[in-house]
Amino acid sequence: MVDLNSFRDLGLAPERLRAVDGMGWTAPTPIQVRAVPAALEGRDVVGVAQTGTGKTGAFLLPALERIVEGGGLQLLVLCPARELARQVAEEAAALSRGSRIRTGVIVGGASYGPQLEALRSGYEIVAATPGRLNDHLRRGALDLRRIRILVLDEADRMLDMGFRPQIEDVVRRSPKGRQSMLFSATMPRGVHALALQVTRDPVWVEAAPEGTVAEGIHEVAYTVKPSSKPDLLLQLLDGPGWDQVLAFAKTKSGADALRGRLERADIATDALHADRQMRHRTRALDRFASGEVRVLVATDLAQRGLDVAGISHVVNYDIPLDPDDYVHRIGRTGRAGAPGTAVTFVTGGELGYLRSIEHRLGRRIERVSLPEYDYGGSPLDVAASGRGGRSRAGRGIGARSAEELTDEELESLLNVSR
Ligand code: AMP
């Protein structure tokens, strides 16, 4: 039986244990306890784990044991987003410190030159987003025939983004005898099918029941009128412990507008979204991680993979339309067992989304209503709610809410296809 409290019992080599020590990790996380020994035996692994559970270490640690220095590209990690690929590469570099194993990042939005150089000089590990990787594959810049380990990270998100053809192309080009690992925060049917297609007789491991939220995260929903959201946020930011805040906005323009509003109130703020150049996004992240910026306003681009220790609060300034996105967004706080708070703003037309989230979580989220900011309700809520319905004075915003829904759905469609 493996001792849950010790890396020593997972079967890792001494240099890996030193690297783990160097990371300041004292004990393996549950997903590491389950995945590492199986992967070390060469088994394929399918892991249901969200970011924040230590899943990156769960595949990197065993993979590093198998990588031969100077043996060319052997570990390929496919990630849905650039930030995630960069973080995987950073963790790989940190865990292989002391060896000559080199790690490269192949992502869109960066110039081809250094990427080609990394590919030509035979980096042992590459973390990549599928789009750019396929560009290189099509140009013949990359040969996957010597890949020993293929990892699909955040597979659900990659499928959501339409990357299935690129993933299948990578799988086709890599050797049949490779080891495959697939990690996903959720396991809908499409991901399940992909897991069966890519892996052979895998060990299934789960960090926590699907879609659950890390323990220690306090969740609360504020009912608010749309026009009062900025003031409510400013009031909350005055509260104790609001040290490092990640706020999610629905649109890029919404994120920029909120940033402007907070800056006018003298709150150090930056924004992270797809319209910003890569170097600005990197800078925003660095400033946030260093504490120079107190509030980072992001679109869903940043909901996954963003790994900043010490985020005290996640604010869903705009409620996520997809309950899975809620789980991923709030997973940015309460990292590695630290306490965190997730606050969701809910307007009158959005109660349905809150209920879908609660349905997904299997529990109710505490609601708070501050009279100065609350929306006072709409007839639509009562009709849709069916439970706990407060008495709503009909103020004729039902029609507007319905319009809002269509807009949001359109928006989310656009986001997905981008
Ligand atoms: P991940 O789920 O891979 O995104 O990891 C979340 C965070 O936990 C990262 O900052 C990791 O560096 C950190 N981490 C991973 N494994 C451990 C561990 N065993 N102990 C403490 N922190 C860890």
Coordinates of C-alpha atoms and ligand atoms in Angstrom, one line a residue:
M1 CA 0.0 0.0 0.0
V2 CA 1.3 3.4 -0.9
D3 CA 1.9 5.9 1.9
L4 CA -0.2 8.9 0.9
N5 CA 2.2 11.2 2.7
S6 CA 5.4 10.5 0.9
F7 CA 6.8 10.9 -2.6
R8 CA 9.4 8.2 -1.6
D9 CA 6.9 5.5 -1.9
L10 CA 5.7 6.4 -5.4
G11 CA 8.8 4.7 -7.0
L12 CA 10.5 7.8 -8.3
A13 CA 14.3 8.0 -8.9
P14 CA 16.4 10.0 -6.4
E15 CA 17.0 13.0 -8.8
R16 CA 13.2 13.3 -9.2
L17 CA 12.8 13.3 -5.4
R18 CA 15.3 16.1 -5.2
A19 CA 13.4 18.0 -7.9
V20 CA 10.2 17.5 -6.0
D21 CA 11.9 18.7 -2.9
G22 CA 13.2 21.7 -4.8
M23 CA 9.6 22.6 -5.7
G24 CA 8.7 22.6 -2.0
W25 CA 6.3 19.8 -2.5
T26 CA 6.2 17.8 0.7
A27 CA 3.5 15.2 -0.1
P28 CA 2.0 13.9 -3.3
T29 CA -1.6 15.1 -4.1
P30 CA -4.3 12.4 -4.4
I31 CA -4.1 12.3 -8.2
Q32 CA -0.3 11.9 -8.1
V33 CA -0.6 9.0 -5.6
R34 CA -3.0 7.3 -8.1
A35 CA -1.4 8.1 -11.4
V36 CA 2.3 8.1 -10.8
P37 CA 2.8 4.4 -9.9
A38 CA 0.6 3.2 -12.8
A39 CA 2.4 5.5 -15.3
L40 CA 5.8 4.3 -14.0
E41 CA 4.7 0.8 -14.8
G42 CA 4.1 2.0 -18.4
R43 CA 0.4 1.9 -18.1
D44 CA -1.8 4.4 -20.0
V45 CA -3.7 6.8 -17.7
V46 CA -7.0 8.6 -18.0
G47 CA -7.3 11.1 -15.2
V48 CA -10.4 13.1 -14.2
A49 CA -8.8 16.1 -12.6
Q50 CA -9.1 19.8 -12.8
T51 CA -6.3 22.3 -12.6
G52 CA -5.2 22.8 -9.0
T53 CA -5.1 19.1 -8.2
G54 CA -1.4 18.6 -9.1
K55 CA -2.3 16.8 -12.4
T56 CA 0.6 18.3 -14.2
G57 CA 3.0 16.7 -11.8
A58 CA 1.0 13.5 -12.1
F59 CA 2.0 13.1 -15.7
L60 CA 5.4 14.9 -15.7
L61 CA 7.0 13.0 -12.8
P62 CA 6.6 9.5 -14.3
A63 CA 7.2 10.8 -17.9
L64 CA 10.5 12.3 -16.8
E65 CA 11.7 8.9 -15.5
R66 CA 11.4 7.5 -19.0
I67 CA 13.0 10.4 -21.0
V68 CA 16.5 9.8 -22.3
E69 CA 18.8 12.9 -22.5
G70 CA 19.7 13.6 -26.1
G71 CA 17.1 11.2 -27.4
G72 CA 15.1 13.8 -29.3
L73 CA 11.5 14.6 -28.8
Q74 CA 10.0 12.0 -26.5
L75 CA 7.3 13.7 -24.5
L76 CA 4.6 15.7 -26.2
V77 CA 2.0 17.5 -24.1
L78 CA -1.0 19.0 -26.0
C79 CA -2.8 21.8 -24.1
P80 CA -5.8 23.9 -25.1
A81 CA -4.3 27.3 -24.3
R82 CA -0.9 29.0 -24.6
E83 CA -0.7 30.0 -20.9
L84 CA -1.3 26.4 -19.9
A85 CA 1.4 25.1 -22.4
R86 CA 3.8 27.6 -20.9
Q87 CA 3.0 26.5 -17.4
V88 CA 3.4 22.9 -18.2
A89 CA 6.8 23.7 -19.8
E90 CA 7.9 25.6 -16.8
E91 CA 6.9 22.8 -14.5
A92 CA 8.7 20.3 -16.7
A93 CA 11.8 22.5 -16.7
A94 CA 11.7 22.8 -12.9
L95 CA 11.2 19.1 -12.4
S96 CA 14.1 18.2 -14.7
R97 CA 16.5 20.7 -13.2
G98 CA 19.9 19.2 -12.8
S99 CA 19.6 17.2 -16.0
R100 CA 20.2 18.2 -19.6
I101 CA 16.6 17.6 -20.6
R102 CA 15.3 20.5 -22.6
T103 CA 11.7 21.7 -22.8
G104 CA 10.1 23.7 -25.6
V105 CA 6.8 25.5 -26.0
I106 CA 5.0 25.5 -29.4
V107 CA 2.1 27.9 -29.3
G108 CA 0.3 30.3 -31.6
G109 CA 0.9 34.0 -31.4
A110 CA 4.7 33.5 -31.0
S111 CA 7.3 33.7 -33.8
Y112 CA 8.2 30.5 -35.7
G113 CA 12.0 30.9 -35.6
P114 CA 12.7 29.9 -32.0
Q115 CA 10.1 27.1 -32.2
L116 CA 11.8 25.7 -35.3
E117 CA 15.1 26.0 -33.6
A118 CA 13.8 24.0 -30.6
L119 CA 12.4 21.4 -32.8
R120 CA 15.6 21.1 -34.9
S121 CA 17.8 20.8 -31.9
G122 CA 15.8 17.9 -30.5
Y123 CA 14.3 19.2 -27.3
E124 CA 13.2 16.2 -25.3
I125 CA 9.9 17.7 -24.1
V126 CA 7.5 19.9 -26.0
A127 CA 4.3 21.4 -24.6
A128 CA 2.1 22.7 -27.5
T129 CA -1.3 24.0 -28.5
P130 CA -2.7 21.8 -31.3
G131 CA -3.2 24.6 -33.9
R132 CA 0.5 25.7 -34.1
L133 CA 1.8 22.1 -33.6
N134 CA -0.2 21.1 -36.7
D135 CA 1.3 24.0 -38.7
H136 CA 4.7 22.6 -37.9
L137 CA 3.6 19.1 -38.7
R138 CA 2.3 20.1 -42.1
R139 CA 5.5 21.9 -42.9
G140 CA 7.4 18.8 -42.0
A141 CA 9.3 20.6 -39.2
L142 CA 8.4 18.0 -36.7
D143 CA 8.7 14.2 -36.5
L144 CA 6.6 12.4 -34.0
R145 CA 7.8 9.0 -34.7
R146 CA 10.1 8.8 -31.7
I147 CA 7.5 10.1 -29.2
R148 CA 7.4 7.8 -26.2
I149 CA 4.7 9.6 -24.3
L150 CA 1.8 11.6 -25.5
V151 CA -0.2 13.6 -23.0
L152 CA -3.6 15.3 -23.8
D153 CA -4.1 17.9 -21.1
E154 CA -7.5 19.4 -20.4
A155 CA -8.9 17.2 -23.1
D156 CA -12.5 18.5 -22.6
R157 CA -11.4 22.0 -23.3
M158 CA -9.5 21.0 -26.4
L159 CA -12.6 19.3 -27.8
D160 CA -14.7 22.3 -26.9
M161 CA -12.3 24.4 -28.9
G162 CA -12.7 22.1 -31.9
F163 CA -9.3 20.6 -31.8
R164 CA -10.4 17.0 -32.4
P165 CA -9.0 16.8 -36.0
Q166 CA -5.6 18.1 -34.9
I167 CA -5.5 15.7 -32.0
E168 CA -6.3 12.8 -34.2
D169 CA -3.6 13.9 -36.6
V170 CA -1.0 13.9 -33.8
V171 CA -2.2 10.5 -32.6
R172 CA -1.9 9.1 -36.2
R173 CA 1.6 10.4 -36.6
S174 CA 2.9 9.1 -33.2
P175 CA 4.0 5.5 -32.7
K176 CA 1.4 2.9 -31.7
G177 CA 3.6 1.6 -28.9
R178 CA 3.7 5.0 -27.1
Q179 CA 2.4 5.6 -23.6
S180 CA -0.7 7.9 -23.6
M181 CA -2.2 9.9 -20.8
L182 CA -5.3 12.0 -21.0
F183 CA -6.4 14.4 -18.3
S184 CA -9.7 16.2 -18.3
A185 CA -11.6 18.2 -15.7
T186 CA -14.9 16.6 -16.9
M187 CA -15.7 13.4 -18.7
P188 CA -18.5 14.0 -21.1
R189 CA -19.2 11.4 -23.8
G190 CA -16.9 13.0 -26.4
V191 CA -13.9 13.0 -24.1
H192 CA -14.7 9.5 -23.0
A193 CA -14.7 8.4 -26.6
L194 CA -11.4 10.2 -27.2
A195 CA -9.8 8.5 -24.2
L196 CA -10.8 5.1 -25.5
Q197 CA -9.5 6.0 -28.9
V198 CA -6.1 7.3 -27.7
T199 CA -5.2 5.0 -24.8
R200 CA -4.9 1.3 -24.4
D201 CA -6.2 -0.5 -21.4
P202 CA -5.8 2.7 -19.3
V203 CA -5.9 3.0 -15.5
W204 CA -8.7 5.5 -14.7
V205 CA -7.8 7.8 -11.8
E206 CA -9.9 10.6 -10.4
A207 CA -8.7 13.5 -8.2
A208 CA -12.1 14.3 -6.9
P209 CA -15.6 13.4 -8.1
E210 CA -16.3 15.0 -11.4
G211 CA -17.1 18.6 -11.3
T212 CA -16.6 19.1 -7.6
V213 CA -14.9 22.1 -6.3
A214 CA -11.8 22.0 -4.1
E215 CA -12.5 22.0 -0.4
G216 CA -11.9 25.2 1.4
I217 CA -13.4 27.4 -1.3
H218 CA -16.2 29.6 0.1
E219 CA -18.8 30.3 -2.6
V220 CA -21.3 33.1 -2.6
A221 CA -23.7 34.6 -5.2
Y222 CA -24.7 38.3 -5.0
T223 CA -27.9 39.3 -6.7
V224 CA -27.2 42.6 -8.4
K225 CA -28.6 44.9 -11.1
P226 CA -26.3 45.1 -14.1
S227 CA -25.6 48.8 -13.6
S228 CA -24.6 48.3 -10.0
K229 CA -21.9 45.6 -10.7
P230 CA -19.0 48.0 -10.6
D231 CA -20.1 49.6 -7.4
L232 CA -20.7 46.3 -5.7
L233 CA -17.2 45.1 -6.8
L234 CA -15.6 48.3 -5.5
Q235 CA -17.4 47.9 -2.1
L236 CA -16.3 44.2 -1.9
L237 CA -12.7 45.2 -2.7
D238 CA -12.8 47.4 0.4
G239 CA -13.3 44.3 2.5
P240 CA -10.6 42.5 4.5
G241 CA -8.6 39.9 2.7
W242 CA -9.4 40.9 -0.8
D243 CA -5.7 40.8 -1.7
Q244 CA -5.4 39.2 -5.1
V245 CA -8.5 39.1 -7.2
L246 CA -9.2 37.4 -10.5
A247 CA -12.4 38.8 -12.0
F248 CA -14.0 37.1 -15.0
A249 CA -15.9 39.3 -17.6
K250 CA -18.0 37.9 -20.4
T251 CA -16.5 39.9 -23.2
K252 CA -13.2 41.5 -24.1
S253 CA -14.8 45.0 -24.2
G254 CA -16.4 44.3 -20.8
A255 CA -13.0 43.3 -19.4
D256 CA -11.4 46.5 -20.7
A257 CA -14.3 48.6 -19.4
L258 CA -14.1 47.0 -15.9
R259 CA -10.4 47.5 -15.9
G260 CA -10.8 51.2 -16.7
R261 CA -13.4 51.6 -14.0
L262 CA -11.2 50.0 -11.3
E263 CA -8.1 52.0 -12.4
R264 CA -10.1 55.2 -12.0
A265 CA -10.8 54.1 -8.4
D266 CA -7.0 53.7 -8.0
I267 CA -7.0 50.0 -7.9
A268 CA -4.0 48.4 -9.6
T269 CA -5.6 46.4 -12.4
D270 CA -4.7 44.7 -15.6
A271 CA -6.6 42.7 -18.2
L272 CA -6.1 39.4 -19.9
H273 CA -8.0 38.5 -23.1
A274 CA -7.5 37.2 -26.6
D275 CA -7.3 40.7 -28.2
R276 CA -4.2 41.5 -26.3
Q277 CA -0.9 40.7 -27.7
M278 CA 1.0 37.7 -26.3
R279 CA 3.6 39.9 -24.6
H280 CA 0.9 42.1 -23.0
R281 CA -0.8 39.0 -21.7
T282 CA 2.4 37.6 -20.3
R283 CA 3.2 40.9 -18.7
A284 CA -0.3 41.1 -17.2
L285 CA 0.1 37.6 -15.7
D286 CA 3.6 38.4 -14.3
R287 CA 2.4 41.6 -12.7
F288 CA -0.5 39.8 -11.2
A289 CA 1.6 36.9 -9.9
S290 CA 4.1 39.3 -8.4
G291 CA 1.4 41.3 -6.6
E292 CA 2.0 44.5 -8.5
V293 CA -1.5 44.2 -9.9
R294 CA -4.3 43.5 -7.4
V295 CA -7.1 42.7 -9.7
L296 CA -6.7 40.9 -13.0
V297 CA -9.8 41.0 -15.2
A298 CA -9.9 38.1 -17.6
T299 CA -12.2 36.6 -20.1
D300 CA -12.7 32.8 -20.2
L301 CA -9.4 32.6 -22.1
A302 CA -7.7 32.6 -18.7
Q303 CA -10.0 30.3 -16.8
R304 CA -7.9 27.3 -17.3
G305 CA -4.2 26.8 -16.9
L306 CA -3.9 30.1 -15.1
D307 CA -1.9 29.1 -12.1
V308 CA -1.1 31.9 -9.7
A309 CA -0.6 30.9 -6.1
G310 CA -2.4 33.0 -3.6
I311 CA -5.5 34.2 -5.5
S312 CA -7.7 35.2 -2.6
H313 CA -10.9 35.8 -4.6
V314 CA -12.3 34.8 -7.9
V315 CA -15.2 37.0 -9.0
N316 CA -17.6 36.0 -11.7
Y317 CA -18.3 39.5 -12.6
D318 CA -20.4 38.0 -15.4
I319 CA -21.8 34.6 -14.5
P320 CA -20.5 31.8 -16.7
L321 CA -23.0 30.3 -19.1
D322 CA -21.6 26.8 -18.9
P323 CA -21.6 25.2 -15.4
D324 CA -18.3 23.5 -16.3
D325 CA -16.7 26.9 -16.8
Y326 CA -17.9 27.9 -13.3
V327 CA -16.0 24.9 -11.9
H328 CA -12.8 25.8 -13.8
R329 CA -13.0 29.5 -13.1
I330 CA -13.3 29.1 -9.4
G331 CA -10.6 26.5 -9.4
R332 CA -8.2 29.4 -9.8
T333 CA -8.5 30.1 -6.0
G334 CA -8.1 27.7 -3.2
R335 CA -5.0 26.3 -4.9
A336 CA -3.1 23.4 -3.2
G337 CA -5.3 23.5 -0.2
A338 CA -5.2 27.3 0.5
P339 CA -8.4 29.0 1.4
G340 CA -10.2 31.0 -1.2
T341 CA -13.5 32.7 -2.0
A342 CA -15.5 32.6 -5.2
V343 CA -18.1 35.4 -5.7
T344 CA -20.6 35.3 -8.5
F345 CA -22.7 38.3 -9.6
V346 CA -26.1 37.3 -10.7
T347 CA -28.5 39.7 -12.5
G348 CA -32.3 39.2 -12.7
G349 CA -32.1 37.5 -16.1
E350 CA -29.4 35.1 -15.1
L351 CA -30.9 33.1 -12.3
G352 CA -31.3 30.2 -14.7
Y353 CA -27.6 30.0 -15.1
L354 CA -27.0 30.0 -11.4
R355 CA -29.5 27.2 -11.0
S356 CA -27.7 25.2 -13.8
I357 CA -24.5 25.6 -11.9
E358 CA -26.1 24.5 -8.7
H359 CA -27.5 21.5 -10.4
R360 CA -24.1 20.6 -11.8
L361 CA -22.5 21.0 -8.3
G362 CA -25.4 19.2 -6.6
R363 CA -25.8 21.9 -4.0
R364 CA -27.1 25.4 -3.5
I365 CA -24.8 28.4 -3.5
E366 CA -25.4 30.9 -0.7
R367 CA -27.1 34.0 -2.0
V368 CA -26.5 37.5 -0.6
S369 CA -28.6 40.5 -1.5
L370 CA -27.4 43.9 -0.6
P371 CA -30.4 46.3 -1.0
E372 CA -28.5 49.1 -2.6
Y373 CA -27.2 46.9 -5.4
D374 CA -29.9 44.2 -5.7
Y375 CA -32.0 44.1 -8.9
G376 CA -35.3 43.7 -7.2
G377 CA -36.3 40.9 -9.5
S378 CA -38.2 40.4 -12.6
P379 CA -41.4 38.4 -13.5
L380 CA -39.2 36.1 -15.6
D381 CA -37.3 34.9 -12.5
V382 CA -40.4 33.8 -10.7
A383 CA -41.7 31.9 -13.7
A384 CA -38.3 30.2 -14.2
S385 CA -37.4 29.8 -10.6
G386 CA -40.2 27.6 -9.1
R387 CA -38.4 27.6 -5.8
G388 CA -37.4 30.1 -3.2
G389 CA -39.1 32.7 -5.5
R390 CA -39.1 36.1 -3.8
S391 CA -42.0 38.2 -4.6
R392 CA -41.1 40.2 -7.6
A393 CA -42.6 43.5 -8.5
G394 CA -43.2 43.3 -12.3
R395 CA -41.0 46.0 -13.8
G396 CA -41.2 44.9 -17.4
I397 CA -37.6 43.8 -17.8
G398 CA -38.7 40.3 -18.8
A399 CA -38.4 41.0 -22.5
R400 CA -35.0 42.6 -22.1
S401 CA -33.7 39.6 -20.2
A402 CA -34.8 37.3 -23.0
E403 CA -32.8 39.5 -25.4
E404 CA -29.8 39.4 -23.2
L405 CA -29.9 35.6 -23.2
T406 CA -29.8 35.4 -27.0
D407 CA -26.8 37.9 -27.0
E408 CA -24.9 35.8 -24.5
E409 CA -25.5 32.6 -26.2
L410 CA -24.3 34.2 -29.5
E411 CA -21.3 35.5 -27.6
S412 CA -20.5 32.1 -26.2
L413 CA -20.8 30.5 -29.7
L414 CA -18.4 33.1 -31.1
N415 CA -16.0 32.4 -28.2
V416 CA -16.0 28.7 -28.8
S417 CA -15.3 29.0 -32.5
R418 CA -12.5 31.5 -32.2
Ligands
AMP1 P1 -1.9 21.6 -11.4 O1 -3.1 20.9 -11.0 O2 -0.9 20.7 -12.1 O3 -2.2 22.8 -12.2 O4 -1.1 22.1 -10.2 C1 -1.5 23.1 -9.3 C2 -0.4 23.7 -8.5 O5 -0.1 22.7 -7.4 C3 0.9 24.0 -9.2 O6 1.3 25.3 -8.7 C4 1.8 22.9 -8.8 O7 3.1 23.4 -8.8 C5 1.3 22.6 -7.4 N1 1.6 21.2 -7.0 C6 1.6 20.1 -7.7 N2 1.9 19.0 -7.0 C7 2.0 19.5 -5.7 C8 2.3 18.8 -4.5 N3 2.5 17.5 -4.4 N4 2.4 19.6 -3.4 C9 2.3 20.9 -3.5 N5 2.0 21.6 -4.6 C10 1.9 20.9 -5.7

